[in-house]
């Protein structure tokens, strides 16, 4: 049993790498399964699932990101902290506090399911909400165990449990939805099968964590439940307030989905749509969610990898290196975000048909895809701000963003329907990204994005858009027919062309220095290319 583990820098780096890899896998699984699910359940079935998903998303974020991070931080820092907490004190206090939170959230969601479904103006969603409520009963022990393993720098149990949870969840969703559709059950029964996947996944992740506890004989820590009241209060305060701060950036996309779940359907009904029509168009609008999640995976992954690097330079007081890494992070997120946003917007027609069986809502989804740029910037700047020790700012800006989204929905949806909701998302994200950048700029007190780099990124995006549009026109001339297979061929070739043009233009124009490329995952091989082409124009 490791009460005071010896953590070398290599062990810390290896642990962070394992956890980052698991986070990427989880994010991809969490986004990608929605595409086949929409194909199986249809737009109305997708609407039903997306209406209740945010309630599960909160439980998932709390149990994988928010509370485990704080618990691990308390355990890892207990030797250097002024508070002389024993590991047992931290675990017992955390379990008691999180159990109280989990039971309260379970009761509110389970007992208030009818009321919440009434707010959504779809009473049939009540039974799905009651199933999801059980996720909050699994959250406390999962959070405590993950936090403990992370605190002693044993990342494998946490990483494997997160991946196993998502894998079983996705597998359950796809198997049950396929079976229920084949048997002819209603959309809402299919939805119940899908949300049951969250329970199956949660139980799997928890079972794996308990297996590691038994295997490593760590269960002795949980035998004695006595704790000093003073320690309990201190640990509880840190857990609740820091937990919210740590998970707020992970909740941004979910909170925006909450807004749409609560009133987009009712706003569409007010425009004169019938029930099934409004549900169908809400489902079409929800096609943008997996595209947004997949589009921001790269930026999110880079932000995760950036946090320990910035924290290290901050601790060593190496201000010059700290500034350079922050500038690099912003350049990477801006370039990845703009490339994904513009590329997806100009390719949305064939991509929509390839992924979701038809081209409904292509204009709306093209607008929605622009939010990838701003969400990428938000994730990176928020990660930097938190690494610098400012934990309250992300909370305040997120509240402003959610309020902006809600208000803009009320203004735009009555006139522009789902295109208005997509525009509201883009504008609210833009407001948040500007605020995050402004706060970071105030704290750093130096320019963070030089004009020449902004010009290179924008120029490369324009070249990419022109190249893809020309390819689309040529493709339609050569293959004038329609069909999902043609759309898939067009999409895959178009994406490859767009990526090649953007990367080639950006690198040749000098967006990154040679040594900077070695810090960006998967692109260090471009160092040879940059040597040959530095300074050439395109």
Coordinates of C-alpha atoms in Angstrom, one line a residue:
X1 CA 0.0 0.0 0.0
X2 CA 1.5 3.3 -1.1
X3 CA 0.9 5.8 1.6
X4 CA 3.8 8.1 0.5
X5 CA 4.8 7.2 -3.0
X6 CA 8.0 8.3 -4.5
X7 CA 7.2 10.1 -7.7
X8 CA 9.9 10.7 -10.2
X9 CA 9.4 13.2 -13.1
X10 CA 9.4 10.3 -15.6
X11 CA 6.7 8.5 -13.6
X12 CA 4.6 11.7 -13.5
X13 CA 5.1 12.2 -17.3
X14 CA 4.2 8.6 -18.0
X15 CA 1.1 8.9 -15.8
X16 CA -0.1 12.1 -17.5
X17 CA 0.5 10.5 -20.9
X18 CA -1.7 7.4 -20.0
X19 CA -4.5 9.6 -18.7
X20 CA -4.4 11.9 -21.7
X21 CA -4.5 8.9 -24.1
X22 CA -7.5 7.6 -22.2
X23 CA -9.2 11.0 -22.3
X24 CA -8.8 11.1 -26.1
X25 CA -10.2 7.6 -26.5
X26 CA -13.2 8.5 -24.3
X27 CA -13.9 11.7 -26.2
X28 CA -13.8 10.0 -29.5
X29 CA -16.0 7.2 -28.3
X30 CA -18.4 9.6 -26.7
X31 CA -18.8 11.6 -30.0
X32 CA -18.5 8.9 -32.7
X33 CA -21.2 6.5 -31.5
X34 CA -23.9 9.2 -32.0
X35 CA -23.5 8.9 -35.8
X36 CA -24.5 5.2 -36.0
X37 CA -27.1 5.8 -33.4
X38 CA -28.7 8.5 -35.5
X39 CA -28.6 6.1 -38.4
X40 CA -30.3 3.4 -36.3
X41 CA -32.9 5.5 -34.5
X42 CA -33.6 8.3 -37.0
X43 CA -33.9 12.0 -36.3
X44 CA -36.8 11.7 -33.8
X45 CA -35.0 8.9 -32.0
X46 CA -31.8 11.0 -32.0
X47 CA -33.8 14.0 -30.6
X48 CA -35.1 11.8 -27.7
X49 CA -31.6 10.7 -26.7
X50 CA -30.1 14.2 -27.0
X51 CA -32.8 15.7 -24.9
X52 CA -31.7 13.6 -21.9
X53 CA -28.0 13.2 -22.6
X54 CA -26.9 16.3 -20.8
X55 CA -28.1 14.9 -17.5
X56 CA -25.8 11.9 -18.0
X57 CA -23.0 14.2 -19.3
X58 CA -22.9 16.0 -16.0
X59 CA -22.6 12.8 -14.0
X60 CA -19.8 11.6 -16.3
X61 CA -17.9 14.9 -16.1
X62 CA -18.1 14.9 -12.3
X63 CA -16.9 11.3 -11.9
X64 CA -14.1 11.5 -14.5
X65 CA -12.8 15.1 -14.4
X66 CA -14.0 17.3 -11.6
X67 CA -13.9 15.4 -8.3
X68 CA -11.2 12.9 -9.1
X69 CA -8.8 15.7 -10.0
X70 CA -9.4 17.5 -6.7
X71 CA -9.1 14.3 -4.7
X72 CA -5.8 13.4 -6.4
X73 CA -4.5 16.9 -5.9
X74 CA -5.3 16.7 -2.1
X75 CA -3.5 13.3 -1.9
X76 CA -0.5 14.3 -4.0
X77 CA 0.1 17.6 -2.2
X78 CA -0.6 16.5 1.4
X79 CA 3.2 16.4 2.2
X80 CA 3.8 20.0 1.0
X81 CA 0.4 21.4 2.2
X82 CA -0.1 23.3 5.4
X83 CA -2.9 20.9 6.1
X84 CA -1.6 17.6 7.5
X85 CA -4.3 15.3 6.0
X86 CA -3.9 11.5 6.0
X87 CA -5.0 9.7 2.9
X88 CA -7.8 8.1 4.9
X89 CA -9.1 11.5 5.9
X90 CA -9.2 12.6 2.3
X91 CA -10.9 9.4 1.0
X92 CA -13.5 9.2 3.8
X93 CA -14.4 12.9 3.7
X94 CA -14.6 12.8 -0.1
X95 CA -16.8 9.7 0.0
X96 CA -19.2 11.2 2.5
X97 CA -19.5 14.5 0.7
X98 CA -19.9 13.0 -2.8
X99 CA -22.4 10.4 -1.5
X100 CA -24.5 13.3 -0.2
X101 CA -24.2 15.1 -3.5
X102 CA -24.9 12.0 -5.5
X103 CA -28.0 11.0 -3.4
X104 CA -29.4 14.6 -3.7
X105 CA -28.9 14.7 -7.4
X106 CA -30.4 11.3 -7.8
X107 CA -33.5 12.3 -5.8
X108 CA -33.9 15.5 -7.7
X109 CA -33.7 13.9 -11.1
X110 CA -35.7 10.7 -10.2
X111 CA -38.5 12.4 -8.2
X112 CA -38.5 15.5 -10.5
X113 CA -38.4 13.6 -13.8
X114 CA -42.0 14.4 -14.6
X115 CA -41.5 18.1 -13.8
X116 CA -38.3 18.3 -15.9
X117 CA -40.0 16.5 -18.8
X118 CA -42.9 18.9 -18.5
X119 CA -40.4 21.8 -18.8
X120 CA -39.2 20.2 -22.1
X121 CA -42.8 19.9 -23.1
X122 CA -42.3 16.1 -23.7
X123 CA -43.8 14.1 -20.8
X124 CA -42.6 10.8 -22.4
X125 CA -39.0 11.7 -21.5
X126 CA -39.7 11.2 -17.8
X127 CA -38.9 7.5 -17.8
X128 CA -35.6 8.1 -19.5
X129 CA -34.6 10.7 -17.0
X130 CA -35.4 8.2 -14.1
X131 CA -33.0 5.7 -15.6
X132 CA -30.2 8.3 -16.0
X133 CA -30.7 9.3 -12.3
X134 CA -29.0 6.1 -11.2
X135 CA -25.8 7.3 -12.8
X136 CA -25.5 9.8 -9.8
X137 CA -25.5 6.9 -7.3
X138 CA -22.4 5.4 -9.1
X139 CA -20.6 8.8 -9.2
X140 CA -19.3 9.0 -5.5
X141 CA -17.4 5.8 -5.2
X142 CA -16.1 6.0 -8.8
X143 CA -14.8 9.5 -8.2
X144 CA -13.1 8.6 -4.9
X145 CA -11.3 5.5 -6.4
X146 CA -10.2 7.4 -9.5
X147 CA -9.0 10.3 -7.4
X148 CA -7.0 7.9 -5.1
X149 CA -5.3 6.1 -7.9
X150 CA -4.4 9.4 -9.6
X151 CA -3.2 10.8 -6.3
X152 CA -0.6 8.0 -5.9
X153 CA 0.3 8.4 -9.6
X154 CA -1.1 5.0 -10.6
X155 CA -3.0 6.2 -13.7
X156 CA -3.7 2.8 -15.3
X157 CA -6.8 1.9 -13.1
X158 CA -8.4 5.3 -13.8
X159 CA -7.6 5.2 -17.5
X160 CA -8.7 1.6 -18.0
X161 CA -11.9 2.2 -16.1
X162 CA -12.8 5.3 -18.1
X163 CA -12.2 3.5 -21.4
X164 CA -14.1 0.4 -20.3
X165 CA -17.0 2.5 -19.1
X166 CA -17.3 4.2 -22.4
X167 CA -16.8 1.1 -24.5
X168 CA -19.5 -0.9 -22.7
X169 CA -21.8 2.1 -22.8
X170 CA -21.4 2.6 -26.5
X171 CA -21.7 -1.1 -27.2
X172 CA -24.9 -1.4 -25.1
X173 CA -26.4 1.7 -26.8
X174 CA -25.8 0.4 -30.3
X175 CA -26.8 -3.3 -29.6
X176 CA -30.0 -2.4 -27.7
X177 CA -31.1 0.3 -30.1
X178 CA -30.6 -2.0 -33.1
X179 CA -32.5 -4.8 -31.3
X180 CA -35.4 -2.6 -30.3
X181 CA -35.7 -1.0 -33.7
X182 CA -35.7 -4.4 -35.3
X183 CA -38.4 -5.6 -32.9
X184 CA -40.6 -2.5 -33.8
X185 CA -40.6 -0.8 -30.5
X186 CA -41.4 2.9 -30.2
X187 CA -38.7 5.7 -30.3
X188 CA -39.0 6.2 -26.6
X189 CA -38.4 2.5 -25.8
X190 CA -35.3 2.6 -28.1
X191 CA -34.3 5.7 -26.1
X192 CA -34.6 3.8 -22.8
X193 CA -32.3 1.1 -24.2
X194 CA -29.8 3.8 -25.1
X195 CA -29.8 5.6 -21.7
X196 CA -29.5 2.2 -20.0
X197 CA -26.1 2.1 -21.6
X198 CA -24.9 4.8 -19.2
X199 CA -25.8 2.6 -16.3
X200 CA -24.2 -0.5 -17.8
X201 CA -21.0 1.5 -18.6
X202 CA -20.9 3.1 -15.1
X203 CA -21.2 -0.3 -13.4
X204 CA -18.4 -1.7 -15.6
X205 CA -16.1 1.2 -14.8
X206 CA -16.8 0.9 -11.1
X207 CA -16.3 -2.9 -11.1
X208 CA -12.9 -2.5 -12.7
X209 CA -11.9 0.1 -10.1
X210 CA -12.9 -2.2 -7.3
X211 CA -11.0 -5.0 -9.0
X212 CA -7.8 -2.9 -8.8
X213 CA -8.5 -2.0 -5.2
X214 CA -8.7 -5.7 -4.3
X215 CA -5.8 -6.6 -6.5
X216 CA -3.5 -4.0 -5.0
X217 CA -4.8 -4.6 -1.4
X218 CA -5.7 -1.0 -1.1
X219 CA -9.1 -1.8 0.5
X220 CA -7.6 -1.4 4.0
X221 CA -7.7 2.4 3.6
X222 CA -11.5 2.2 3.7
X223 CA -11.9 0.1 6.8
X224 CA -11.8 2.9 9.4
X225 CA -14.3 5.7 9.0
X226 CA -13.2 8.0 11.8
X227 CA -12.1 11.5 10.9
X228 CA -11.5 14.8 12.6
X229 CA -14.4 17.3 12.1
X230 CA -11.9 20.1 11.3
X231 CA -10.3 18.1 8.5
X232 CA -13.7 17.1 7.2
X233 CA -14.7 20.7 6.8
X234 CA -11.5 21.7 5.0
X235 CA -11.5 18.8 2.7
X236 CA -15.2 19.2 1.9
X237 CA -14.7 22.9 1.0
X238 CA -11.8 22.1 -1.3
X239 CA -13.7 19.3 -2.9
X240 CA -16.8 21.2 -3.7
X241 CA -15.4 24.5 -4.8
X242 CA -12.3 23.2 -6.6
X243 CA -14.2 20.4 -8.2
X244 CA -16.6 22.8 -9.8
X245 CA -13.7 24.9 -11.1
X246 CA -11.8 21.9 -12.5
X247 CA -14.8 20.4 -14.4
X248 CA -16.4 23.6 -15.6
X249 CA -14.5 23.6 -19.0
X250 CA -15.6 20.0 -19.5
X251 CA -19.2 21.0 -18.8
X252 CA -19.3 23.9 -21.3
X253 CA -20.5 21.8 -24.3
X254 CA -22.9 19.9 -22.0
X255 CA -24.4 23.1 -20.5
X256 CA -25.1 24.5 -24.0
X257 CA -26.8 21.2 -24.8
X258 CA -28.8 21.7 -21.6
X259 CA -30.1 25.0 -22.9
X260 CA -31.2 23.5 -26.2
X261 CA -32.8 20.5 -24.4
X262 CA -34.9 22.7 -22.1
X263 CA -36.4 25.1 -24.7
X264 CA -35.4 24.6 -28.3
X265 CA -38.2 22.1 -28.9
X266 CA -40.8 24.4 -27.4
X267 CA -39.5 27.3 -29.4
X268 CA -39.8 25.3 -32.6
X269 CA -43.4 24.4 -31.6
X270 CA -44.1 28.1 -31.2
X271 CA -43.1 28.7 -34.8
X272 CA -46.0 26.6 -35.9
X273 CA -44.4 23.2 -36.2
X274 CA -46.2 20.0 -35.2
X275 CA -44.9 17.7 -32.6
X276 CA -43.2 15.2 -34.9
X277 CA -41.9 17.9 -37.2
X278 CA -40.3 19.8 -34.3
X279 CA -38.8 16.7 -32.8
X280 CA -37.4 15.7 -36.2
X281 CA -35.8 19.1 -36.8
X282 CA -34.4 19.2 -33.2
X283 CA -32.8 15.8 -34.1
X284 CA -31.4 17.3 -37.3
X285 CA -29.9 20.2 -35.3
X286 CA -28.4 17.7 -32.8
X287 CA -26.3 16.2 -35.7
X288 CA -24.0 19.1 -35.0
X289 CA -23.0 17.8 -31.5
X290 CA -20.8 14.9 -32.5
X291 CA -19.3 17.0 -35.3
X292 CA -18.4 19.7 -32.7
X293 CA -17.0 17.1 -30.3
X294 CA -14.9 15.4 -32.9
X295 CA -13.7 18.7 -34.3
X296 CA -12.4 19.8 -30.9
X297 CA -10.7 16.6 -29.9
X298 CA -7.3 17.7 -31.3
X299 CA -7.5 21.1 -29.5
X300 CA -8.7 19.5 -26.3
X301 CA -6.0 16.9 -26.4
X302 CA -3.3 19.6 -26.9
X303 CA -4.8 21.6 -24.0
X304 CA -4.6 18.6 -21.7
X305 CA -1.0 18.0 -22.6
X306 CA -0.3 21.7 -22.1
X307 CA -1.4 22.0 -18.5
X308 CA 1.5 20.2 -16.8
X309 CA 4.0 22.0 -19.1
X310 CA 2.7 25.4 -18.2
X311 CA 2.5 24.5 -14.5
X312 CA 6.2 23.4 -14.7
X313 CA 7.4 26.6 -16.2
X314 CA 5.3 28.6 -13.8
X315 CA 6.7 26.8 -10.8
X316 CA 10.3 27.4 -12.1
X317 CA 9.5 31.0 -12.8
X318 CA 10.7 30.7 -16.4
X319 CA 8.5 33.5 -17.7
X320 CA 10.0 33.6 -21.2
X321 CA 9.4 29.9 -21.8
X322 CA 6.0 30.1 -20.2
X323 CA 5.0 32.9 -22.7
X324 CA 6.3 31.0 -25.7
X325 CA 4.3 27.9 -24.8
X326 CA 1.1 29.9 -24.3
X327 CA 1.6 31.5 -27.7
X328 CA 2.2 28.1 -29.2
X329 CA -0.9 26.7 -27.6
X330 CA -3.0 29.6 -29.0
X331 CA -1.5 29.2 -32.5
X332 CA -2.2 25.5 -32.5
X333 CA -5.8 25.8 -31.2
X334 CA -6.6 28.7 -33.6
X335 CA -5.1 26.9 -36.6
X336 CA -6.7 23.5 -35.8
X337 CA -10.0 25.2 -34.9
X338 CA -10.2 27.4 -38.0
X339 CA -9.2 24.6 -40.3
X340 CA -11.8 22.2 -38.9
X341 CA -14.5 24.8 -38.9
X342 CA -14.0 26.1 -42.4
X343 CA -13.2 22.7 -43.9
X344 CA -16.3 21.2 -42.4
X345 CA -18.5 24.1 -43.4
X346 CA -17.6 23.9 -47.1
X347 CA -17.8 20.1 -47.1
X348 CA -21.0 19.9 -45.0
X349 CA -23.3 18.8 -47.8
X350 CA -21.6 15.5 -48.6
X351 CA -20.4 15.0 -45.0
X352 CA -24.0 15.3 -43.8
X353 CA -25.3 12.8 -46.2
X354 CA -22.3 10.4 -45.6
X355 CA -22.8 10.4 -41.8
X356 CA -26.5 10.9 -41.3
X357 CA -28.1 9.3 -44.4
X358 CA -29.5 12.6 -45.9
X359 CA -28.6 16.2 -46.4
X360 CA -31.3 17.8 -44.1
X361 CA -30.1 20.8 -42.2
X362 CA -26.9 21.3 -44.2
X363 CA -26.9 25.1 -43.9
X364 CA -27.6 24.9 -40.2
X365 CA -24.8 22.4 -39.6
X366 CA -22.4 24.5 -41.7
X367 CA -23.2 27.4 -39.4
X368 CA -22.9 25.2 -36.3
X369 CA -19.5 23.9 -37.5
X370 CA -18.0 27.4 -37.1
X371 CA -18.3 27.0 -33.3
X372 CA -15.4 24.5 -33.5
X373 CA -13.0 27.5 -33.9
X374 CA -14.3 29.3 -30.8
X375 CA -14.7 26.1 -28.7
X376 CA -11.1 25.2 -29.5
X377 CA -9.9 28.6 -28.3
X378 CA -12.1 28.3 -25.2
X379 CA -10.7 25.0 -24.2
X380 CA -7.1 26.1 -24.6
X381 CA -7.4 29.5 -23.0
X382 CA -9.4 28.1 -20.1
X383 CA -6.8 25.4 -19.5
X384 CA -4.0 28.0 -19.5
X385 CA -5.9 30.3 -17.1
X386 CA -6.6 27.4 -14.7
X387 CA -2.9 26.4 -14.9
X388 CA -2.0 29.9 -13.9
X389 CA -4.1 29.4 -10.7
X390 CA -7.2 31.4 -11.7
X391 CA -10.1 29.0 -11.0
X392 CA -13.0 31.4 -10.5
X393 CA -12.7 33.1 -13.9
X394 CA -13.7 30.1 -16.0
X395 CA -16.8 29.7 -13.9
X396 CA -17.9 33.3 -14.4
X397 CA -17.3 33.3 -18.1
X398 CA -19.1 30.0 -18.5
X399 CA -22.2 31.4 -16.7
X400 CA -22.0 34.4 -19.1
X401 CA -21.8 32.1 -22.1
X402 CA -24.7 30.0 -21.1
X403 CA -26.9 33.1 -20.4
X404 CA -25.9 34.4 -23.8
X405 CA -26.8 31.1 -25.5
X406 CA -30.2 31.1 -23.8
X407 CA -31.0 34.8 -24.7
X408 CA -29.8 34.4 -28.3
X409 CA -32.0 31.3 -28.7
X410 CA -35.0 33.3 -27.6
X411 CA -34.1 36.1 -30.1
X412 CA -33.1 34.0 -33.2
X413 CA -35.0 30.7 -33.1
X414 CA -38.5 32.3 -33.7
X415 CA -37.3 33.8 -37.0
X416 CA -34.6 31.3 -38.2
X417 CA -35.6 28.1 -36.4
X418 CA -32.7 25.6 -36.0
X419 CA -30.4 27.9 -38.1
X420 CA -31.0 30.5 -35.4
X421 CA -30.1 28.0 -32.6
X422 CA -26.9 27.2 -34.4
X423 CA -26.1 30.9 -34.8
X424 CA -26.8 31.4 -31.1
X425 CA -24.3 28.7 -30.3
X426 CA -21.6 30.2 -32.5
X427 CA -22.2 33.7 -31.1
X428 CA -22.2 32.6 -27.5
X429 CA -19.0 30.7 -28.0
X430 CA -17.5 33.7 -29.7
X431 CA -18.3 35.9 -26.7
X432 CA -16.7 33.3 -24.3
X433 CA -13.6 33.0 -26.4
X434 CA -13.2 36.8 -26.5
X435 CA -13.6 37.0 -22.7
X436 CA -11.2 34.1 -22.0
X437 CA -8.6 35.7 -24.3
X438 CA -9.1 39.2 -22.7
X439 CA -8.6 37.7 -19.2
X440 CA -5.5 35.9 -20.3
X441 CA -4.1 39.0 -22.0
X442 CA -4.6 41.0 -18.9
X443 CA -2.8 38.5 -16.7
X444 CA 0.1 37.9 -19.1
X445 CA 0.4 41.6 -20.0
X446 CA 2.1 40.8 -23.4
X447 CA 0.7 40.2 -26.9
X448 CA -0.3 36.6 -27.3
X449 CA -1.2 36.3 -31.0
X450 CA 1.0 38.2 -33.5
X451 CA -0.6 39.7 -36.6
X452 CA 1.7 37.7 -39.0
X453 CA 0.5 34.4 -37.5
X454 CA -3.2 35.4 -37.7
X455 CA -2.6 36.3 -41.4
X456 CA -1.0 33.0 -42.1
X457 CA -3.8 31.0 -40.4
X458 CA -6.6 33.0 -42.2
X459 CA -4.7 32.8 -45.6
X460 CA -4.3 29.1 -45.3
X461 CA -7.9 28.6 -44.4
X462 CA -8.9 30.6 -47.5
X463 CA -6.6 28.6 -49.7
X464 CA -8.1 25.4 -48.3
X465 CA -11.7 26.6 -48.8
X466 CA -11.1 27.6 -52.4
X467 CA -9.4 24.2 -53.1
X468 CA -12.2 22.2 -51.6
X469 CA -14.9 24.3 -53.4
X470 CA -13.1 23.7 -56.7
X471 CA -12.9 20.0 -56.0
X472 CA -16.6 19.9 -55.1
X473 CA -17.5 21.6 -58.4
X474 CA -15.3 19.2 -60.4
X475 CA -16.6 16.2 -58.5
X476 CA -20.2 17.1 -59.3
X477 CA -19.3 17.6 -63.0
X478 CA -17.7 14.2 -63.2
X479 CA -20.3 12.4 -61.0
X480 CA -23.6 14.2 -61.4
X481 CA -25.6 11.5 -59.5
X482 CA -26.6 11.4 -55.9
X483 CA -26.2 8.8 -53.2
X484 CA -24.5 8.0 -49.9
X485 CA -21.6 6.2 -51.5
X486 CA -20.8 9.2 -53.8
X487 CA -21.1 11.5 -50.8
X488 CA -18.7 9.4 -48.8
X489 CA -16.1 9.4 -51.6
X490 CA -16.5 13.1 -52.1
X491 CA -16.2 13.7 -48.4
X492 CA -13.1 11.7 -47.8
X493 CA -11.2 13.0 -50.8
X494 CA -12.3 16.6 -50.1
X495 CA -11.2 16.4 -46.4
X496 CA -7.8 15.0 -47.5
X497 CA -7.3 17.8 -50.1
X498 CA -8.4 20.5 -47.6
X499 CA -6.0 19.2 -44.9
X500 CA -3.1 18.9 -47.3
X501 CA -3.6 22.4 -48.6
X502 CA -4.0 24.0 -45.1
X503 CA -1.0 22.2 -43.6
X504 CA 1.2 22.8 -46.6
X505 CA 0.3 26.5 -46.7
X506 CA 0.7 27.1 -43.0
X507 CA 4.0 25.3 -42.6
X508 CA 5.6 26.8 -45.7
X509 CA 4.5 30.3 -44.6
X510 CA 6.3 29.8 -41.2
X511 CA 3.4 29.3 -38.8
X512 CA 5.6 27.1 -36.6
X513 CA 9.3 27.1 -35.9
X514 CA 11.2 23.9 -36.3
X515 CA 11.6 23.3 -32.6
X516 CA 7.9 24.0 -32.0
X517 CA 6.9 21.3 -34.4
X518 CA 8.6 18.7 -32.2
X519 CA 6.2 19.7 -29.4
X520 CA 3.0 19.1 -31.4
X521 CA 1.9 15.5 -31.5
X522 CA 2.1 13.7 -34.8
X523 CA 3.7 16.5 -36.7
X524 CA 7.3 16.4 -35.6
X525 CA 8.1 14.6 -38.9
X526 CA 7.4 17.9 -40.7
X527 CA 10.7 19.2 -39.4
X528 CA 12.5 18.0 -42.6
X529 CA 9.8 19.6 -44.7
X530 CA 10.1 22.9 -43.0
X531 CA 13.9 23.0 -43.6
X532 CA 13.5 22.5 -47.3
X533 CA 10.6 25.0 -47.7
X534 CA 11.1 27.7 -45.1
X535 CA 10.6 31.1 -46.6
X536 CA 8.9 30.0 -49.8
X537 CA 5.6 31.5 -50.6
X538 CA 2.4 29.8 -51.7

